[in-house]
Amino acid sequence: MAPKATPIPFPPRVPMARIPTPLEPLKRMSEKLGVDLYVKRDDLTGVELTGNKVRKLEFVLADALQQKADIVLTCGGAQSNHCRATAVAAARLGMRSRLILRTPDPFNPPALEGNLLLDRLAGSDILWITPEQYKRRDEIFAREAARLRRAGGNPYVIPEGASNALGAWGYIYAAAELKQDIQKLPRGSSRRTTIIHAAGSGGTTAGLILGTKLVGLNARIVGLNVCDDRDYFIKAIGEICEDCISRYGLNVSFSRESDIEIVDGYVGLGYALSRPEELSLLMEVASTEGLFLDPVYTGKAFFGMAQELRRDARVFGDQIIFLHTGGIFGLFPKANQLAPLLR
């Protein structure tokens, strides 16, 4: 008799994502790129909560509720998908939210559009800071949390992207879902699959790496960084994985050198800044597949994947799943950049 599998010690979770999300073939892009390409539609985890962030928040906000928090603090860029998802999820659970957002000139914040509009509609209070101040965000978190406690509140701090040991469970959970998805493909799990995704803060990557080990998913995990560089993500992802293994007593082996794969070189002009060639591919995917990528995360990652495949069609193997982590609201602030390309 085979030994029983050890149950995975999932922390408490508050269900909010509409899962499982579908896995769909991208037939025309597969032909163009010379691989069997599928998309995991985590852009369909909800409407207001669309994207990968809600999977992490299910675990993080369960902890906030256990601690009887009445307000959550988090941070990101002006059009942060994570901040929007946090604001909406907090409202849904009866909590307030305070967002610490970076912008070049805090006295002249960006227009009220896209994710930022949804933040405000969900009732968020926003503190604008400069990119230089953002480097000291932990200090700002501590200061703001202390101020809220003095006012009688019970704040709960969520790091950038909900990317910590607890948030990683969102994609450990998703790995079990992906394992079932792959088993249903025409050739099932008889060939190794590469799962490609945008790396923005490291939590999704960490969860996928640990998830493949915990659920026995035969997959190669590849992140394309949309900010910072490879060394930054090796460190960030490594710390999340190691903390998660230690904190939850996970019986898995992990090596930063062999388990973390980051394809660098596609940050382009910088975080949330788009080049015409990136937007052109985004438009091509929309017009040939009816699939809308976003310019900050998935658009850059898809562009990087396509460039790598055009150099070497076998670089990722012949069966690829592109993880669509959402971000459609980030398209609207790019309307002026997209308009000339549409003409």
mmCIF file of C-alpha atoms in Angstrom:
data_model
loop_
_atom_site.group_PDB
_atom_site.id
_atom_site.type_symbol
_atom_site.label_atom_id
_atom_site.label_comp_id
_atom_site.label_asym_id
_atom_site.label_seq_id
_atom_site.Cartn_x
_atom_site.Cartn_y
_atom_site.Cartn_z
ATOM 1 C CA MET A 1 0.000 0.000 0.000
ATOM 2 C CA ALA A 2 1.354 3.410 -0.979
ATOM 3 C CA PRO A 3 1.932 5.828 1.902
ATOM 4 C CA LYS A 4 -0.684 8.526 2.358
ATOM 5 C CA ALA A 5 0.243 11.953 1.086
ATOM 6 C CA THR A 6 0.959 14.466 3.826
ATOM 7 C CA PRO A 7 -1.831 17.059 3.882
ATOM 8 C CA ILE A 8 -0.750 20.590 3.031
ATOM 9 C CA PRO A 9 -1.096 22.835 6.143
ATOM 10 C CA PHE A 10 -3.021 25.680 4.488
ATOM 11 C CA PRO A 11 -3.500 28.698 6.776
ATOM 12 C CA PRO A 12 -7.026 30.149 7.244
ATOM 13 C CA ARG A 13 -8.460 31.624 4.055
ATOM 14 C CA VAL A 14 -11.396 33.942 3.376
ATOM 15 C CA PRO A 15 -12.792 32.973 -0.071
ATOM 16 C CA MET A 16 -13.156 35.962 -2.402
ATOM 17 C CA ALA A 17 -11.648 34.895 -5.748
ATOM 18 C CA ARG A 18 -13.860 33.272 -8.365
ATOM 19 C CA ILE A 19 -11.846 30.120 -8.800
ATOM 20 C CA PRO A 20 -10.925 27.828 -10.429
ATOM 21 C CA THR A 21 -10.110 30.118 -13.333
ATOM 22 C CA PRO A 22 -10.135 28.645 -16.858
ATOM 23 C CA LEU A 23 -7.125 27.480 -18.831
ATOM 24 C CA GLU A 24 -7.577 28.407 -22.500
ATOM 25 C CA PRO A 25 -5.542 27.762 -25.662
ATOM 26 C CA LEU A 26 -4.116 30.704 -27.585
ATOM 27 C CA LYS A 27 -4.342 29.077 -31.007
ATOM 28 C CA ARG A 28 -3.230 31.910 -33.268
ATOM 29 C CA MET A 29 -0.401 33.073 -31.007
ATOM 30 C CA SER A 30 0.695 29.440 -30.692
ATOM 31 C CA GLU A 31 1.059 29.269 -34.473
ATOM 32 C CA LYS A 32 2.984 32.532 -34.589
ATOM 33 C CA LEU A 33 5.359 31.561 -31.797
ATOM 34 C CA GLY A 34 5.752 27.884 -32.676
ATOM 35 C CA VAL A 35 4.687 26.409 -29.321
ATOM 36 C CA ASP A 36 1.559 25.086 -27.643
ATOM 37 C CA LEU A 37 0.583 28.182 -25.717
ATOM 38 C CA TYR A 38 -2.190 28.360 -23.129
ATOM 39 C CA VAL A 39 -3.322 31.159 -20.840
ATOM 40 C CA LYS A 40 -4.371 30.711 -17.224
ATOM 41 C CA ARG A 41 -7.111 33.305 -16.867
ATOM 42 C CA ASP A 42 -6.421 34.737 -13.438
ATOM 43 C CA ASP A 43 -7.674 37.999 -14.883
ATOM 44 C CA LEU A 44 -11.085 36.362 -14.290
ATOM 45 C CA THR A 45 -10.819 35.978 -10.519
ATOM 46 C CA GLY A 46 -13.523 38.624 -10.259
ATOM 47 C CA VAL A 47 -14.591 41.982 -11.646
ATOM 48 C CA GLU A 48 -13.561 44.479 -8.985
ATOM 49 C CA LEU A 49 -11.075 41.976 -7.534
ATOM 50 C CA THR A 50 -9.694 40.888 -10.903
ATOM 51 C CA GLY A 51 -6.167 39.493 -11.036
ATOM 52 C CA ASN A 52 -3.653 37.540 -9.008
ATOM 53 C CA LYS A 53 -3.692 39.818 -5.966
ATOM 54 C CA VAL A 54 -6.990 38.500 -4.631
ATOM 55 C CA ARG A 55 -5.560 34.973 -4.342
ATOM 56 C CA LYS A 56 -2.927 36.315 -1.925
ATOM 57 C CA LEU A 57 -5.366 38.578 -0.114
ATOM 58 C CA GLU A 58 -7.620 35.621 0.708
ATOM 59 C CA PHE A 59 -4.947 34.436 3.146
ATOM 60 C CA VAL A 60 -3.596 37.817 4.271
ATOM 61 C CA LEU A 61 -7.013 39.298 5.042
ATOM 62 C CA ALA A 62 -8.091 36.137 6.856
ATOM 63 C CA ASP A 63 -5.235 36.939 9.250
ATOM 64 C CA ALA A 64 -6.329 40.585 9.455
ATOM 65 C CA LEU A 65 -9.837 39.470 10.424
ATOM 66 C CA GLN A 66 -8.446 37.115 13.067
ATOM 67 C CA GLN A 67 -6.554 40.078 14.516
ATOM 68 C CA LYS A 68 -9.793 42.126 14.476
ATOM 69 C CA ALA A 69 -8.259 44.822 12.268
ATOM 70 C CA ASP A 70 -10.541 47.663 11.240
ATOM 71 C CA ILE A 71 -8.224 49.281 8.686
ATOM 72 C CA VAL A 72 -5.552 47.885 6.343
ATOM 73 C CA LEU A 73 -2.512 49.761 5.079
ATOM 74 C CA THR A 74 -0.653 48.869 1.927
ATOM 75 C CA CYS A 75 1.431 50.495 -0.785
ATOM 76 C CA GLY A 76 2.228 50.584 -4.488
ATOM 77 C CA GLY A 77 2.353 52.707 -7.616
ATOM 78 C CA ALA A 78 -0.410 55.108 -8.577
ATOM 79 C CA GLN A 79 -2.096 52.453 -10.746
ATOM 80 C CA SER A 80 -1.329 49.532 -8.433
ATOM 81 C CA ASN A 81 -3.532 46.494 -9.062
ATOM 82 C CA HIS A 82 -2.684 45.261 -5.593
ATOM 83 C CA CYS A 83 -3.814 48.470 -3.925
ATOM 84 C CA ARG A 84 -7.078 48.454 -5.871
ATOM 85 C CA ALA A 85 -7.748 44.827 -4.959
ATOM 86 C CA THR A 86 -6.909 45.557 -1.301
ATOM 87 C CA ALA A 87 -9.256 48.556 -1.220
ATOM 88 C CA VAL A 88 -12.128 46.566 -2.712
ATOM 89 C CA ALA A 89 -11.524 43.457 -0.591
ATOM 90 C CA ALA A 90 -11.286 45.526 2.588
ATOM 91 C CA ALA A 91 -14.592 47.252 1.802
ATOM 92 C CA ARG A 92 -16.188 43.880 1.114
ATOM 93 C CA LEU A 93 -15.048 42.634 4.532
ATOM 94 C CA GLY A 94 -16.155 45.753 6.408
ATOM 95 C CA MET A 95 -12.711 47.304 6.865
ATOM 96 C CA ARG A 96 -11.294 50.655 5.818
ATOM 97 C CA SER A 97 -8.130 51.036 3.740
ATOM 98 C CA ARG A 98 -5.297 53.534 3.579
ATOM 99 C CA LEU A 99 -3.075 53.390 0.518
ATOM 100 C CA ILE A 100 0.471 54.744 0.342
ATOM 101 C CA LEU A 101 1.013 55.502 -3.342
ATOM 102 C CA ARG A 102 4.107 56.837 -5.091
ATOM 103 C CA THR A 103 4.116 59.571 -7.705
ATOM 104 C CA PRO A 104 6.793 62.028 -8.936
ATOM 105 C CA ASP A 105 4.928 65.033 -7.487
ATOM 106 C CA PRO A 106 2.670 64.266 -4.494
ATOM 107 C CA PHE A 107 1.250 67.798 -4.670
ATOM 108 C CA ASN A 108 -0.012 67.090 -8.200
ATOM 109 C CA PRO A 109 -1.212 63.475 -8.102
ATOM 110 C CA PRO A 110 -2.260 61.602 -11.254
ATOM 111 C CA ALA A 111 -5.698 61.913 -12.811
ATOM 112 C CA LEU A 112 -8.553 60.036 -11.179
ATOM 113 C CA GLU A 113 -8.771 57.153 -13.659
ATOM 114 C CA GLY A 114 -8.236 53.403 -13.902
ATOM 115 C CA ASN A 115 -7.296 51.698 -10.639
ATOM 116 C CA LEU A 116 -6.985 55.018 -8.853
ATOM 117 C CA LEU A 117 -10.619 55.850 -9.534
ATOM 118 C CA LEU A 118 -11.667 52.459 -8.169
ATOM 119 C CA ASP A 119 -9.511 53.006 -5.063
ATOM 120 C CA ARG A 120 -11.424 56.162 -4.260
ATOM 121 C CA LEU A 121 -14.812 54.671 -5.087
ATOM 122 C CA ALA A 122 -14.030 51.865 -2.625
ATOM 123 C CA GLY A 123 -13.496 54.488 0.069
ATOM 124 C CA SER A 124 -9.709 54.433 0.352
ATOM 125 C CA ASP A 125 -7.776 57.202 1.999
ATOM 126 C CA ILE A 126 -4.636 57.916 -0.042
ATOM 127 C CA LEU A 127 -1.242 59.194 1.104
ATOM 128 C CA TRP A 128 0.923 60.340 -1.823
ATOM 129 C CA ILE A 129 4.697 60.057 -1.490
ATOM 130 C CA THR A 130 7.685 60.416 -3.828
ATOM 131 C CA PRO A 131 9.643 57.452 -5.252
ATOM 132 C CA GLU A 132 12.525 58.427 -2.959
ATOM 133 C CA GLN A 133 10.243 58.337 0.088
ATOM 134 C CA TYR A 134 8.851 55.007 -1.137
ATOM 135 C CA LYS A 135 12.238 53.401 -0.497
ATOM 136 C CA ARG A 136 11.534 54.046 3.205
ATOM 137 C CA ARG A 137 8.005 52.645 3.060
ATOM 138 C CA ASP A 138 8.516 50.412 6.097
ATOM 139 C CA GLU A 139 9.184 53.524 8.191
ATOM 140 C CA ILE A 140 6.080 55.173 6.748
ATOM 141 C CA PHE A 141 3.999 52.062 7.487
ATOM 142 C CA ALA A 142 5.178 52.156 11.113
ATOM 143 C CA ARG A 143 4.442 55.872 11.450
ATOM 144 C CA GLU A 144 0.969 55.596 9.900
ATOM 145 C CA ALA A 145 0.069 52.501 11.926
ATOM 146 C CA ALA A 146 1.124 54.272 15.151
ATOM 147 C CA ARG A 147 -0.966 57.306 14.241
ATOM 148 C CA LEU A 148 -4.032 55.137 13.591
ATOM 149 C CA ARG A 149 -3.584 53.308 16.895
ATOM 150 C CA ARG A 150 -3.432 56.621 18.759
ATOM 151 C CA ALA A 151 -6.741 57.501 17.100
ATOM 152 C CA GLY A 152 -8.289 54.274 18.418
ATOM 153 C CA GLY A 153 -7.933 52.137 15.284
ATOM 154 C CA ASN A 154 -6.537 48.638 14.877
ATOM 155 C CA PRO A 155 -4.437 48.747 11.676
ATOM 156 C CA TYR A 156 -3.039 45.783 9.761
ATOM 157 C CA VAL A 157 -0.070 46.321 7.423
ATOM 158 C CA ILE A 158 0.059 44.436 4.113
ATOM 159 C CA PRO A 159 3.394 44.627 2.265
ATOM 160 C CA GLU A 160 3.726 45.604 -1.388
ATOM 161 C CA GLY A 161 1.836 43.089 -3.538
ATOM 162 C CA ALA A 162 0.856 41.091 -0.425
ATOM 163 C CA SER A 163 4.162 39.389 -1.140
ATOM 164 C CA ASN A 164 5.143 37.699 2.079
ATOM 165 C CA ALA A 165 5.108 34.164 3.493
ATOM 166 C CA LEU A 166 1.363 34.300 4.101
ATOM 167 C CA GLY A 167 0.483 35.817 0.727
ATOM 168 C CA ALA A 168 2.529 33.126 -1.042
ATOM 169 C CA TRP A 169 -0.153 30.606 -0.039
ATOM 170 C CA GLY A 170 -2.400 32.113 -2.695
ATOM 171 C CA TYR A 171 -0.250 30.570 -5.412
ATOM 172 C CA ILE A 172 0.532 27.419 -3.498
ATOM 173 C CA TYR A 173 -3.237 26.961 -3.614
ATOM 174 C CA ALA A 174 -3.253 27.868 -7.318
ATOM 175 C CA ALA A 175 -0.571 25.252 -8.065
ATOM 176 C CA ALA A 176 -3.025 22.500 -7.106
ATOM 177 C CA GLU A 177 -5.500 24.047 -9.550
ATOM 178 C CA LEU A 178 -2.864 24.192 -12.296
ATOM 179 C CA LYS A 179 -2.010 20.551 -11.751
ATOM 180 C CA GLN A 180 -5.620 19.610 -12.531
ATOM 181 C CA ASP A 181 -5.648 21.985 -15.530
ATOM 182 C CA ILE A 182 -2.565 20.362 -17.044
ATOM 183 C CA GLN A 183 -3.928 16.840 -16.588
ATOM 184 C CA LYS A 184 -6.856 17.828 -18.837
ATOM 185 C CA LEU A 185 -4.677 19.035 -21.719
ATOM 186 C CA PRO A 186 -4.494 16.882 -24.904
ATOM 187 C CA ARG A 187 -1.171 15.369 -23.838
ATOM 188 C CA GLY A 188 -1.920 15.779 -20.158
ATOM 189 C CA SER A 189 1.094 15.872 -17.902
ATOM 190 C CA SER A 190 3.160 13.578 -20.141
ATOM 191 C CA ARG A 191 5.401 16.509 -21.047
ATOM 192 C CA ARG A 192 6.786 19.139 -18.756
ATOM 193 C CA THR A 193 5.007 22.473 -18.770
ATOM 194 C CA THR A 194 6.614 25.887 -18.356
ATOM 195 C CA ILE A 195 4.509 28.416 -16.444
ATOM 196 C CA ILE A 196 5.482 31.977 -17.387
ATOM 197 C CA HIS A 197 4.354 35.048 -15.489
ATOM 198 C CA ALA A 198 5.189 38.661 -14.691
ATOM 199 C CA ALA A 199 7.280 39.181 -11.548
ATOM 200 C CA GLY A 200 6.487 42.459 -9.816
ATOM 201 C CA SER A 201 7.019 41.863 -6.106
ATOM 202 C CA GLY A 202 7.899 38.168 -5.921
ATOM 203 C CA GLY A 203 4.990 36.628 -4.033
ATOM 204 C CA THR A 204 3.326 34.925 -6.987
ATOM 205 C CA THR A 205 6.636 33.393 -8.064
ATOM 206 C CA ALA A 206 7.395 32.183 -4.534
ATOM 207 C CA GLY A 207 3.975 30.578 -4.212
ATOM 208 C CA LEU A 208 4.284 28.802 -7.557
ATOM 209 C CA ILE A 209 7.764 27.481 -6.745
ATOM 210 C CA LEU A 210 6.652 26.076 -3.384
ATOM 211 C CA GLY A 211 3.334 24.917 -4.814
ATOM 212 C CA THR A 212 4.946 22.789 -7.511
ATOM 213 C CA LYS A 213 6.911 20.979 -4.806
ATOM 214 C CA LEU A 214 3.999 20.547 -2.396
ATOM 215 C CA VAL A 215 1.416 19.282 -4.900
ATOM 216 C CA GLY A 216 3.791 17.394 -7.221
ATOM 217 C CA LEU A 217 3.260 19.644 -10.226
ATOM 218 C CA ASN A 218 5.719 18.826 -13.031
ATOM 219 C CA ALA A 219 6.294 22.392 -14.150
ATOM 220 C CA ARG A 220 9.121 24.838 -14.715
ATOM 221 C CA ILE A 221 8.379 28.257 -13.179
ATOM 222 C CA VAL A 222 9.717 31.273 -15.090
ATOM 223 C CA GLY A 223 9.246 34.888 -14.084
ATOM 224 C CA LEU A 224 9.920 37.908 -16.274
ATOM 225 C CA ASN A 225 10.632 40.892 -14.064
ATOM 226 C CA VAL A 226 8.788 44.125 -14.869
ATOM 227 C CA CYS A 227 10.880 46.246 -12.488
ATOM 228 C CA ASP A 228 14.231 46.095 -10.642
ATOM 229 C CA ASP A 229 16.542 43.299 -11.863
ATOM 230 C CA ARG A 230 17.223 39.591 -11.616
ATOM 231 C CA ASP A 231 19.406 39.870 -8.491
ATOM 232 C CA TYR A 232 16.698 41.807 -6.678
ATOM 233 C CA PHE A 233 14.117 39.112 -7.415
ATOM 234 C CA ILE A 234 16.401 36.204 -6.534
ATOM 235 C CA LYS A 235 16.773 37.813 -3.100
ATOM 236 C CA ALA A 236 13.117 38.805 -2.667
ATOM 237 C CA ILE A 237 11.669 35.484 -3.839
ATOM 238 C CA GLY A 238 14.279 33.531 -1.899
ATOM 239 C CA GLU A 239 13.413 35.334 1.331
ATOM 240 C CA ILE A 240 9.673 34.707 0.871
ATOM 241 C CA CYS A 241 10.206 31.005 0.126
ATOM 242 C CA GLU A 242 12.574 30.508 3.039
ATOM 243 C CA ASP A 243 10.306 32.368 5.444
ATOM 244 C CA CYS A 244 7.278 30.356 4.307
ATOM 245 C CA ILE A 245 9.137 27.039 4.698
ATOM 246 C CA SER A 246 10.347 28.001 8.167
ATOM 247 C CA ARG A 247 7.138 29.617 9.412
ATOM 248 C CA TYR A 248 4.850 26.788 8.329
ATOM 249 C CA GLY A 249 7.224 23.851 8.728
ATOM 250 C CA LEU A 250 7.016 22.804 5.078
ATOM 251 C CA ASN A 251 8.826 19.584 4.243
ATOM 252 C CA VAL A 252 10.337 20.723 0.945
ATOM 253 C CA SER A 253 13.843 21.415 -0.311
ATOM 254 C CA PHE A 254 14.551 24.827 -1.784
ATOM 255 C CA SER A 255 17.557 26.430 -3.454
ATOM 256 C CA ARG A 256 17.707 30.017 -4.671
ATOM 257 C CA GLU A 257 20.248 28.977 -7.302
ATOM 258 C CA SER A 258 18.299 26.094 -8.843
ATOM 259 C CA ASP A 259 14.630 26.885 -8.101
ATOM 260 C CA ILE A 260 14.324 30.576 -9.012
ATOM 261 C CA GLU A 261 14.379 31.382 -12.737
ATOM 262 C CA ILE A 262 14.072 35.025 -13.714
ATOM 263 C CA VAL A 263 14.416 36.215 -17.316
ATOM 264 C CA ASP A 264 15.749 39.764 -17.090
ATOM 265 C CA GLY A 265 16.021 42.403 -19.792
ATOM 266 C CA TYR A 266 12.411 43.424 -20.442
ATOM 267 C CA VAL A 267 11.849 46.197 -17.918
ATOM 268 C CA GLY A 268 12.176 48.566 -20.870
ATOM 269 C CA LEU A 269 11.722 52.223 -19.941
ATOM 270 C CA GLY A 270 10.948 51.313 -16.328
ATOM 271 C CA TYR A 271 8.085 50.207 -14.128
ATOM 272 C CA ALA A 272 4.693 51.107 -15.647
ATOM 273 C CA LEU A 273 6.387 52.860 -18.586
ATOM 274 C CA SER A 274 5.613 51.472 -22.037
ATOM 275 C CA ARG A 275 7.503 51.278 -25.310
ATOM 276 C CA PRO A 276 5.617 51.289 -28.640
ATOM 277 C CA GLU A 277 6.738 47.738 -29.438
ATOM 278 C CA GLU A 278 5.284 46.474 -26.132
ATOM 279 C CA LEU A 279 1.962 48.186 -26.792
ATOM 280 C CA SER A 280 1.923 46.905 -30.377
ATOM 281 C CA LEU A 281 2.172 43.302 -29.194
ATOM 282 C CA LEU A 282 -0.490 43.967 -26.582
ATOM 283 C CA MET A 283 -2.746 45.163 -29.417
ATOM 284 C CA GLU A 284 -1.850 42.131 -31.547
ATOM 285 C CA VAL A 285 -2.876 39.727 -28.774
ATOM 286 C CA ALA A 286 -6.125 41.630 -28.263
ATOM 287 C CA SER A 287 -6.992 41.645 -31.974
ATOM 288 C CA THR A 288 -6.030 38.027 -32.708
ATOM 289 C CA GLU A 289 -7.142 36.315 -29.483
ATOM 290 C CA GLY A 290 -9.618 38.721 -27.882
ATOM 291 C CA LEU A 291 -7.367 38.717 -24.824
ATOM 292 C CA PHE A 292 -6.526 41.982 -23.088
ATOM 293 C CA LEU A 293 -3.133 42.196 -21.424
ATOM 294 C CA ASP A 294 -2.116 45.145 -19.271
ATOM 295 C CA PRO A 295 0.799 47.494 -19.998
ATOM 296 C CA VAL A 296 2.470 47.229 -16.579
ATOM 297 C CA TYR A 297 2.711 43.481 -15.913
ATOM 298 C CA THR A 298 1.293 40.958 -18.366
ATOM 299 C CA GLY A 299 2.004 43.026 -21.479
ATOM 300 C CA LYS A 300 5.698 43.308 -20.632
ATOM 301 C CA ALA A 301 5.964 39.652 -19.617
ATOM 302 C CA PHE A 302 4.224 38.468 -22.792
ATOM 303 C CA PHE A 303 6.477 40.719 -24.876
ATOM 304 C CA GLY A 304 9.564 39.279 -23.180
ATOM 305 C CA MET A 305 8.319 35.711 -23.659
ATOM 306 C CA ALA A 306 7.633 36.339 -27.348
ATOM 307 C CA GLN A 307 11.094 37.868 -27.883
ATOM 308 C CA GLU A 308 12.774 34.891 -26.220
ATOM 309 C CA LEU A 309 10.740 32.429 -28.317
ATOM 310 C CA ARG A 310 11.574 34.236 -31.542
ATOM 311 C CA ARG A 311 15.263 33.812 -30.724
ATOM 312 C CA ASP A 312 14.856 30.161 -29.724
ATOM 313 C CA ALA A 313 11.481 28.447 -30.149
ATOM 314 C CA ARG A 314 12.495 25.685 -27.714
ATOM 315 C CA VAL A 315 13.805 27.913 -24.930
ATOM 316 C CA PHE A 316 10.781 27.192 -22.721
ATOM 317 C CA GLY A 317 9.925 23.743 -24.100
ATOM 318 C CA ASP A 318 6.920 23.140 -26.336
ATOM 319 C CA GLN A 319 4.060 23.490 -23.811
ATOM 320 C CA ILE A 320 3.699 26.865 -22.132
ATOM 321 C CA ILE A 321 1.101 28.300 -19.772
ATOM 322 C CA PHE A 322 1.117 32.086 -19.585
ATOM 323 C CA LEU A 323 -0.321 33.179 -16.253
ATOM 324 C CA HIS A 324 -2.545 36.199 -16.882
ATOM 325 C CA THR A 325 -2.367 38.068 -13.593
ATOM 326 C CA GLY A 326 -4.926 40.727 -14.541
ATOM 327 C CA GLY A 327 -4.524 44.496 -14.653
ATOM 328 C CA ILE A 328 -7.062 45.549 -17.280
ATOM 329 C CA PHE A 329 -7.780 48.846 -15.491
ATOM 330 C CA GLY A 330 -4.179 49.875 -16.120
ATOM 331 C CA LEU A 331 -4.986 50.087 -19.841
ATOM 332 C CA PHE A 332 -7.150 53.179 -19.524
ATOM 333 C CA PRO A 333 -4.405 55.607 -18.437
ATOM 334 C CA LYS A 334 -2.464 54.481 -21.553
ATOM 335 C CA ALA A 335 -5.183 55.635 -23.977
ATOM 336 C CA ASN A 336 -3.105 58.566 -25.253
ATOM 337 C CA GLN A 337 -0.147 56.288 -25.999
ATOM 338 C CA LEU A 338 -2.327 53.683 -27.655
ATOM 339 C CA ALA A 339 -4.281 56.102 -29.847
ATOM 340 C CA PRO A 340 -1.523 56.710 -32.439
ATOM 341 C CA LEU A 341 -0.908 52.976 -32.754
ATOM 342 C CA LEU A 342 -4.623 52.365 -33.308
ATOM 343 C CA ARG A 343 -4.587 54.847 -36.174
#
